[in-house]
Coordinates of C-alpha atoms in Angstrom, one line a residue:
Chain A
M932 CA 9.7 -29.5 -128.4
V933 CA 12.4 -29.7 -130.8
N934 CA 13.2 -33.8 -131.8
E935 CA 16.9 -33.9 -132.4
T936 CA 16.8 -37.6 -133.5
D937 CA 14.8 -36.1 -136.2
L938 CA 16.8 -33.8 -137.6
R939 CA 20.5 -35.9 -137.0
S940 CA 18.4 -38.3 -139.2
H941 CA 18.6 -34.9 -142.3
I942 CA 22.6 -34.6 -141.8
R943 CA 24.5 -36.0 -143.7
T944 CA 27.9 -37.4 -143.0
I945 CA 30.7 -37.4 -145.4
P946 CA 34.2 -39.6 -144.4
D947 CA 37.1 -38.8 -145.2
F948 CA 36.6 -34.9 -145.5
P949 CA 38.1 -32.7 -145.6
H950 CA 41.2 -34.9 -144.1
K951 CA 41.3 -38.6 -143.9
G952 CA 39.5 -40.1 -141.1
I953 CA 37.7 -36.6 -140.4
M954 CA 33.6 -37.6 -140.4
F955 CA 32.6 -34.9 -142.2
R956 CA 28.6 -33.8 -141.3
D957 CA 27.0 -32.4 -144.2
I958 CA 23.8 -29.4 -142.9
T959 CA 23.5 -29.0 -146.2
T960 CA 20.7 -31.3 -146.5
L961 CA 18.8 -30.4 -143.7
L962 CA 19.5 -26.7 -145.5
A963 CA 17.9 -28.2 -148.5
H964 CA 14.9 -29.0 -146.4
P965 CA 12.5 -26.8 -146.2
D966 CA 10.7 -28.1 -142.6
A967 CA 13.8 -29.5 -140.9
F968 CA 15.9 -26.0 -141.7
A969 CA 12.6 -23.8 -140.5
R970 CA 12.8 -26.3 -137.5
A971 CA 16.6 -26.1 -136.8
V972 CA 16.6 -22.3 -136.4
D973 CA 13.5 -22.0 -134.2
A974 CA 15.0 -24.4 -131.8
M975 CA 18.5 -22.5 -131.5
A976 CA 16.1 -19.6 -131.0
G977 CA 14.2 -21.7 -128.4
S978 CA 16.9 -22.3 -126.3
F979 CA 17.3 -18.5 -125.3
K980 CA 13.9 -17.6 -125.4
G981 CA 13.4 -14.8 -123.0
V982 CA 17.2 -14.1 -122.8
E983 CA 17.2 -10.2 -124.2
V984 CA 19.2 -10.2 -127.3
T985 CA 19.8 -6.4 -129.5
K986 CA 22.9 -8.3 -131.3
V987 CA 22.9 -11.6 -133.5
V988 CA 26.7 -12.5 -134.6
G989 CA 26.9 -14.6 -137.0
I990 CA 30.4 -16.8 -138.1
E991 CA 31.5 -16.4 -142.0
S992 CA 31.0 -18.5 -143.4
R993 CA 28.3 -21.2 -142.2
G994 CA 27.4 -19.2 -139.5
F995 CA 25.8 -16.6 -141.6
I996 CA 23.2 -19.0 -142.4
F997 CA 22.0 -19.5 -139.1
A998 CA 22.8 -15.9 -137.7
S999 CA 20.6 -14.2 -139.8
A1000 CA 17.5 -16.6 -140.1
L1001 CA 18.2 -15.6 -135.9
A1002 CA 18.4 -12.1 -136.5
Y1003 CA 15.4 -12.4 -138.8
K1004 CA 12.9 -13.9 -136.4
L1005 CA 14.8 -12.3 -133.4
K1006 CA 14.4 -9.1 -134.4
A1007 CA 17.6 -8.0 -134.0
G1008 CA 20.3 -6.2 -136.2
L1009 CA 23.4 -9.3 -137.6
V1010 CA 26.8 -8.8 -137.5
P1011 CA 29.3 -10.8 -139.5
V1012 CA 32.2 -12.4 -137.6
R1013 CA 34.5 -12.4 -141.2
K1014 CA 38.0 -13.6 -142.2
P1015 CA 41.0 -10.9 -142.2
K1016 CA 40.6 -8.3 -145.2
K1017 CA 37.6 -8.7 -145.9
L1018 CA 35.6 -5.8 -143.7
P1019 CA 35.5 -2.3 -145.2
A1020 CA 36.2 -0.6 -142.0
P1021 CA 38.0 -0.3 -139.3
A1022 CA 38.8 -3.5 -137.8
L1023 CA 39.3 -5.6 -134.5
R1024 CA 41.6 -8.5 -134.7
E1025 CA 41.8 -12.0 -132.8
E1026 CA 43.9 -14.7 -134.2
Y1027 CA 43.8 -18.5 -132.6
T1028 CA 46.1 -21.9 -133.7
L1029 CA 44.1 -24.2 -136.0
E1030 CA 45.8 -28.0 -135.9
Y1031 CA 48.1 -27.2 -138.5
G1032 CA 48.9 -23.1 -138.2
S1033 CA 46.7 -19.8 -137.5
D1034 CA 44.4 -18.1 -138.7
A1035 CA 42.5 -14.3 -138.0
L1036 CA 39.0 -13.6 -137.7
E1037 CA 37.5 -10.2 -137.8
I1038 CA 35.1 -7.9 -136.5
H1039 CA 34.0 -4.2 -137.5
A1040 CA 35.2 -2.4 -134.5
D1041 CA 32.3 0.1 -134.3
A1042 CA 29.2 -2.9 -134.4
I1043 CA 28.3 -3.7 -131.2
A1044 CA 27.8 -1.2 -128.6
R1045 CA 29.1 -0.5 -125.7
G1046 CA 26.4 -2.9 -123.1
E1047 CA 24.4 -4.5 -126.4
R1048 CA 23.7 -7.9 -125.3
V1049 CA 25.3 -10.2 -127.9
L1050 CA 23.9 -14.0 -129.1
L1051 CA 26.6 -15.1 -130.8
V1052 CA 26.1 -18.0 -133.9
D1053 CA 27.6 -21.0 -135.6
D1054 CA 27.1 -23.9 -137.5
L1055 CA 29.2 -25.5 -134.9
L1056 CA 31.8 -26.5 -132.7
A1057 CA 34.7 -28.4 -132.8
T1058 CA 37.7 -27.9 -130.2
G1059 CA 36.1 -24.0 -129.7
G1060 CA 38.7 -22.0 -130.9
T1061 CA 36.8 -20.5 -133.5
I1062 CA 34.1 -19.4 -131.3
G1063 CA 36.5 -18.5 -128.5
A1064 CA 38.4 -15.4 -130.9
A1065 CA 34.9 -14.8 -131.9
C1066 CA 34.2 -14.0 -128.0
K1067 CA 37.0 -12.3 -127.8
L1068 CA 36.7 -9.8 -130.6
V1069 CA 33.0 -9.4 -128.9
E1070 CA 34.0 -8.6 -126.0
R1071 CA 36.5 -6.0 -127.2
T1072 CA 33.6 -3.9 -128.7
G1073 CA 31.6 -3.4 -125.1
G1074 CA 28.7 -5.6 -126.2
I1075 CA 27.9 -8.3 -123.4
I1076 CA 28.2 -12.7 -124.7
A1077 CA 23.9 -13.2 -123.7
G1078 CA 24.5 -16.9 -125.3
I1079 CA 26.7 -19.2 -127.4
A1080 CA 23.8 -21.4 -130.3
F1081 CA 25.2 -24.2 -132.0
L1082 CA 23.4 -26.4 -134.6
I1083 CA 26.3 -29.4 -133.8
E1084 CA 28.2 -30.3 -130.8
L1085 CA 31.2 -32.5 -131.7
D1086 CA 30.9 -33.8 -127.7
F1087 CA 34.0 -35.8 -127.7
L1088 CA 36.0 -33.0 -128.9
H1089 CA 35.5 -30.8 -125.5
G1090 CA 34.9 -27.3 -127.1
R1091 CA 32.7 -26.2 -124.0
D1092 CA 35.3 -26.1 -122.0
R1093 CA 36.7 -22.7 -123.1
L1094 CA 33.1 -21.8 -123.2
K1095 CA 32.4 -22.0 -119.2
N1096 CA 32.0 -18.2 -118.3
Y1097 CA 29.5 -18.3 -121.1
A1098 CA 25.7 -19.8 -121.9
V1099 CA 26.0 -22.8 -124.9
Q1100 CA 23.4 -24.2 -126.4
S1101 CA 23.7 -27.0 -128.8
V1102 CA 20.5 -28.3 -131.0
I1103 CA 22.3 -32.2 -132.3
H1104 CA 25.1 -33.6 -130.4
Y1105 CA 27.4 -36.1 -131.2
Q1106 CA 28.9 -38.2 -128.5
E1107 CA 31.7 -39.7 -130.4
E1108 CA 33.7 -39.8 -133.9
Chain B
M393 CA 5.6 0.2 -149.8
V394 CA 9.3 0.0 -148.9
N395 CA 11.1 3.0 -149.3
E396 CA 14.8 2.8 -151.0
T397 CA 16.1 6.2 -150.3
D398 CA 15.2 5.4 -145.9
L399 CA 17.1 1.7 -146.5
R400 CA 20.0 3.2 -148.5
S401 CA 20.5 5.4 -145.7
H402 CA 21.6 1.9 -143.7
I403 CA 23.8 1.8 -146.4
R404 CA 27.7 3.4 -146.1
T405 CA 29.6 3.5 -149.0
I406 CA 33.5 2.6 -148.6
P407 CA 35.5 4.8 -150.9
D408 CA 38.7 2.5 -152.6
F409 CA 38.6 -0.7 -151.2
P410 CA 38.9 -3.0 -152.1
H411 CA 41.0 -1.4 -154.8
K412 CA 41.5 2.5 -155.2
G413 CA 38.9 4.2 -157.5
I414 CA 36.5 1.9 -156.1
M415 CA 33.1 3.4 -154.3
F416 CA 32.2 0.3 -151.6
R417 CA 28.8 0.0 -150.7
D418 CA 29.2 -1.8 -147.2
I419 CA 26.0 -3.0 -145.6
T420 CA 26.8 -3.8 -142.7
T421 CA 25.8 -1.0 -141.2
L422 CA 22.3 -1.8 -142.7
L423 CA 22.6 -5.8 -141.1
A424 CA 23.5 -3.9 -137.9
H425 CA 20.7 -2.0 -138.1
P426 CA 17.4 -4.8 -136.9
D427 CA 14.1 -3.0 -138.5
A428 CA 16.8 -1.8 -141.6
F429 CA 17.5 -5.7 -142.3
A430 CA 14.1 -6.7 -141.3
R431 CA 12.3 -4.3 -143.8
A432 CA 15.3 -5.6 -146.5
V433 CA 14.7 -9.0 -146.1
D434 CA 10.6 -8.5 -146.3
A435 CA 11.5 -6.3 -149.5
M436 CA 13.2 -8.7 -151.1
A437 CA 10.3 -11.9 -150.7
G438 CA 7.5 -8.4 -151.6
S439 CA 9.4 -8.4 -155.0
F440 CA 8.3 -12.1 -156.1
K441 CA 5.4 -13.0 -154.2
G442 CA 2.9 -15.0 -155.5
V443 CA 5.2 -16.5 -157.4
E444 CA 6.5 -20.0 -156.6
V445 CA 9.7 -21.4 -154.8
T446 CA 10.7 -24.7 -153.3
K447 CA 14.6 -23.5 -153.4
V448 CA 16.8 -20.9 -151.9
V449 CA 19.9 -20.4 -153.8
G450 CA 22.5 -18.7 -151.5
I451 CA 26.2 -17.8 -153.2
E452 CA 28.8 -17.5 -150.5
S453 CA 29.7 -15.8 -148.9
R454 CA 26.9 -12.6 -148.3
G455 CA 24.8 -13.8 -150.2
F456 CA 24.4 -17.1 -147.6
I457 CA 23.0 -13.8 -145.2
F458 CA 20.2 -12.4 -147.2
A459 CA 19.5 -15.9 -148.8
S460 CA 18.6 -17.5 -145.3
A461 CA 16.3 -15.2 -143.7
L462 CA 13.8 -15.4 -147.2
A463 CA 14.4 -19.2 -147.4
Y464 CA 13.2 -19.1 -143.9
K465 CA 10.0 -16.1 -145.0
L466 CA 10.1 -18.3 -147.9
K467 CA 9.5 -21.4 -145.8
A468 CA 11.8 -22.8 -148.4
G469 CA 15.0 -25.8 -148.5
L470 CA 18.4 -23.9 -148.8
V471 CA 20.6 -24.1 -151.2
P472 CA 24.3 -22.3 -150.8
V473 CA 26.5 -21.9 -153.6
R474 CA 30.4 -22.3 -152.7
K475 CA 33.7 -21.4 -153.5
P476 CA 36.0 -24.8 -154.7
K477 CA 36.9 -27.5 -152.2
K478 CA 34.2 -26.2 -149.2
L479 CA 31.8 -28.6 -150.9
P480 CA 32.0 -32.4 -149.5
A481 CA 29.8 -34.1 -151.2
P482 CA 29.4 -34.4 -156.1
A483 CA 29.2 -31.3 -157.2
L484 CA 28.9 -29.9 -160.1
R485 CA 32.0 -27.0 -161.1
E486 CA 31.6 -23.0 -162.7
E487 CA 34.2 -21.0 -164.0
Y488 CA 33.9 -17.6 -164.9
T489 CA 36.0 -14.4 -165.6
L490 CA 37.5 -11.7 -163.2
E491 CA 38.7 -7.9 -163.5
Y492 CA 41.3 -10.1 -163.4
G493 CA 42.3 -13.2 -163.6
S494 CA 38.9 -15.9 -163.0
D495 CA 37.1 -17.0 -160.2
A496 CA 34.5 -20.6 -159.3
L497 CA 31.6 -21.6 -158.1
E498 CA 30.1 -25.2 -156.7
I499 CA 26.9 -26.8 -155.8
H500 CA 25.8 -30.2 -154.6
A501 CA 24.6 -32.1 -157.3
D502 CA 22.0 -33.6 -156.3
A503 CA 20.8 -30.0 -153.5
I504 CA 18.1 -29.4 -156.5
A505 CA 15.6 -32.1 -158.0
R506 CA 14.6 -31.0 -161.8
G507 CA 12.0 -28.7 -162.3
E508 CA 12.4 -27.2 -158.9
R509 CA 11.6 -23.6 -158.6
V510 CA 14.2 -21.9 -157.8
L511 CA 15.1 -18.3 -156.7
L512 CA 18.9 -17.1 -156.8
V513 CA 19.6 -14.1 -154.0
D514 CA 22.8 -12.1 -153.9
D515 CA 23.5 -8.5 -152.1
L516 CA 25.0 -7.2 -154.6
L517 CA 24.9 -7.3 -158.5
A518 CA 27.6 -5.8 -160.2
T519 CA 28.5 -6.6 -163.8
G520 CA 26.7 -10.4 -162.9
G521 CA 29.0 -13.0 -164.3
T522 CA 28.8 -14.2 -160.6
I523 CA 25.6 -14.4 -161.0
G524 CA 25.2 -15.4 -164.5
A525 CA 27.7 -19.4 -162.7
A526 CA 25.4 -19.6 -160.3
C527 CA 22.2 -19.8 -163.0
K528 CA 24.1 -21.7 -165.2
L529 CA 24.5 -24.3 -161.9
V530 CA 21.2 -24.3 -161.2
E531 CA 20.5 -24.9 -164.7
R532 CA 23.2 -27.8 -164.4
T533 CA 21.3 -29.5 -162.1
G534 CA 18.0 -29.3 -163.5
G535 CA 16.2 -25.9 -161.5
I536 CA 14.1 -23.1 -163.5
I537 CA 15.3 -20.3 -161.7
A538 CA 11.5 -18.5 -161.0
G539 CA 14.0 -15.1 -160.2
I540 CA 16.9 -13.5 -158.6
A541 CA 16.8 -11.2 -155.7
F542 CA 19.5 -8.9 -154.8
L543 CA 19.2 -6.0 -152.2
I544 CA 21.9 -3.5 -154.8
E545 CA 22.1 -3.3 -157.9
L546 CA 24.8 -0.9 -159.5
D547 CA 23.0 -0.1 -162.6
F548 CA 26.2 2.0 -164.8
L549 CA 27.5 -1.6 -164.4
H550 CA 24.4 -2.9 -167.0
G551 CA 25.0 -6.8 -165.0
R552 CA 20.9 -7.0 -165.9
D553 CA 22.2 -7.6 -169.6
R554 CA 23.0 -11.2 -168.7
L555 CA 20.1 -11.7 -166.8
K556 CA 17.8 -11.1 -169.7
N557 CA 16.1 -14.5 -169.4
Y558 CA 15.1 -14.0 -166.1
A559 CA 13.2 -11.8 -163.2
V560 CA 15.6 -9.6 -161.8
Q561 CA 14.7 -7.2 -158.3
S562 CA 17.2 -5.0 -156.8
V563 CA 15.6 -3.2 -153.5
I564 CA 18.6 -0.5 -154.0
H565 CA 19.1 1.2 -157.6
Y566 CA 23.0 3.0 -157.4
Q567 CA 23.0 4.7 -161.3
E568 CA 26.0 6.5 -160.8
E569 CA 29.3 5.1 -159.2

């Protein structure tokens, strides 16, 4: 059983990054601690124990960190979802809106076979725009979303409301800014 | 014993990406194959068997993929080296030259304790500009470079010549473009 409070103690909060008024949850202090990092990965995997997964999808770039360790642990393949123009082969693209402006994500069109069971992974769930775009990309490849794993969820931003069709699990929750 | 030829067969070569005349070695096909991905990680770890390592440093963003799985496997901490302005706490910066222009990398100043033994990880060694900057960053924190692990080395670009002071191991070698 993972102790959320203990893992949370390894996260450093940095005020006013990247913008004034944002309390940034810095996971690098958790990553740097061998035992905390391993327990975080194990907790993310443990939330989907018994769930069949053949591909783990990680979202650039902090999402790669947890997706990679999870793919290795679960003996699954790893599929990167990347910022535009980074993937060399034919790719699908989804645009999504940000607080100011818009951004886009891409996935290789041949990365996931129709009917494959996919675990999506990112470090943090905020308003859910990024993960929403990643879900659309996976479904356009024909993959089935078996679950979505986050290390951190900012409950007060209600990103989970966009993900009602999916099994969403987060290890650490922040109830308020 | 890892079969380099077999692992290499999982890498896809894409001509003229990102520029005309470049033969891009696309690792996403290897990553997507569960067994090939696991064997690649195991081979990178195996090259440093018996070498004491307390931190694994991964270079943004493909380097995160192998660094993360290696840190998990080796029970070490993971330290990201990132593009400028991504790290929220006080950071050290190194600039380095590219074919056209220059770029920079950063590491958190407190990420590695003096005397810690560090394994640096990236997916590919080309001319060595990026890894050279990462080595300087690690040494400025006081860390000792116990080794440098690549999945792929482009032997014909002689990046290894810049890294003569270090133990460099690559799983897959390309002798020519």
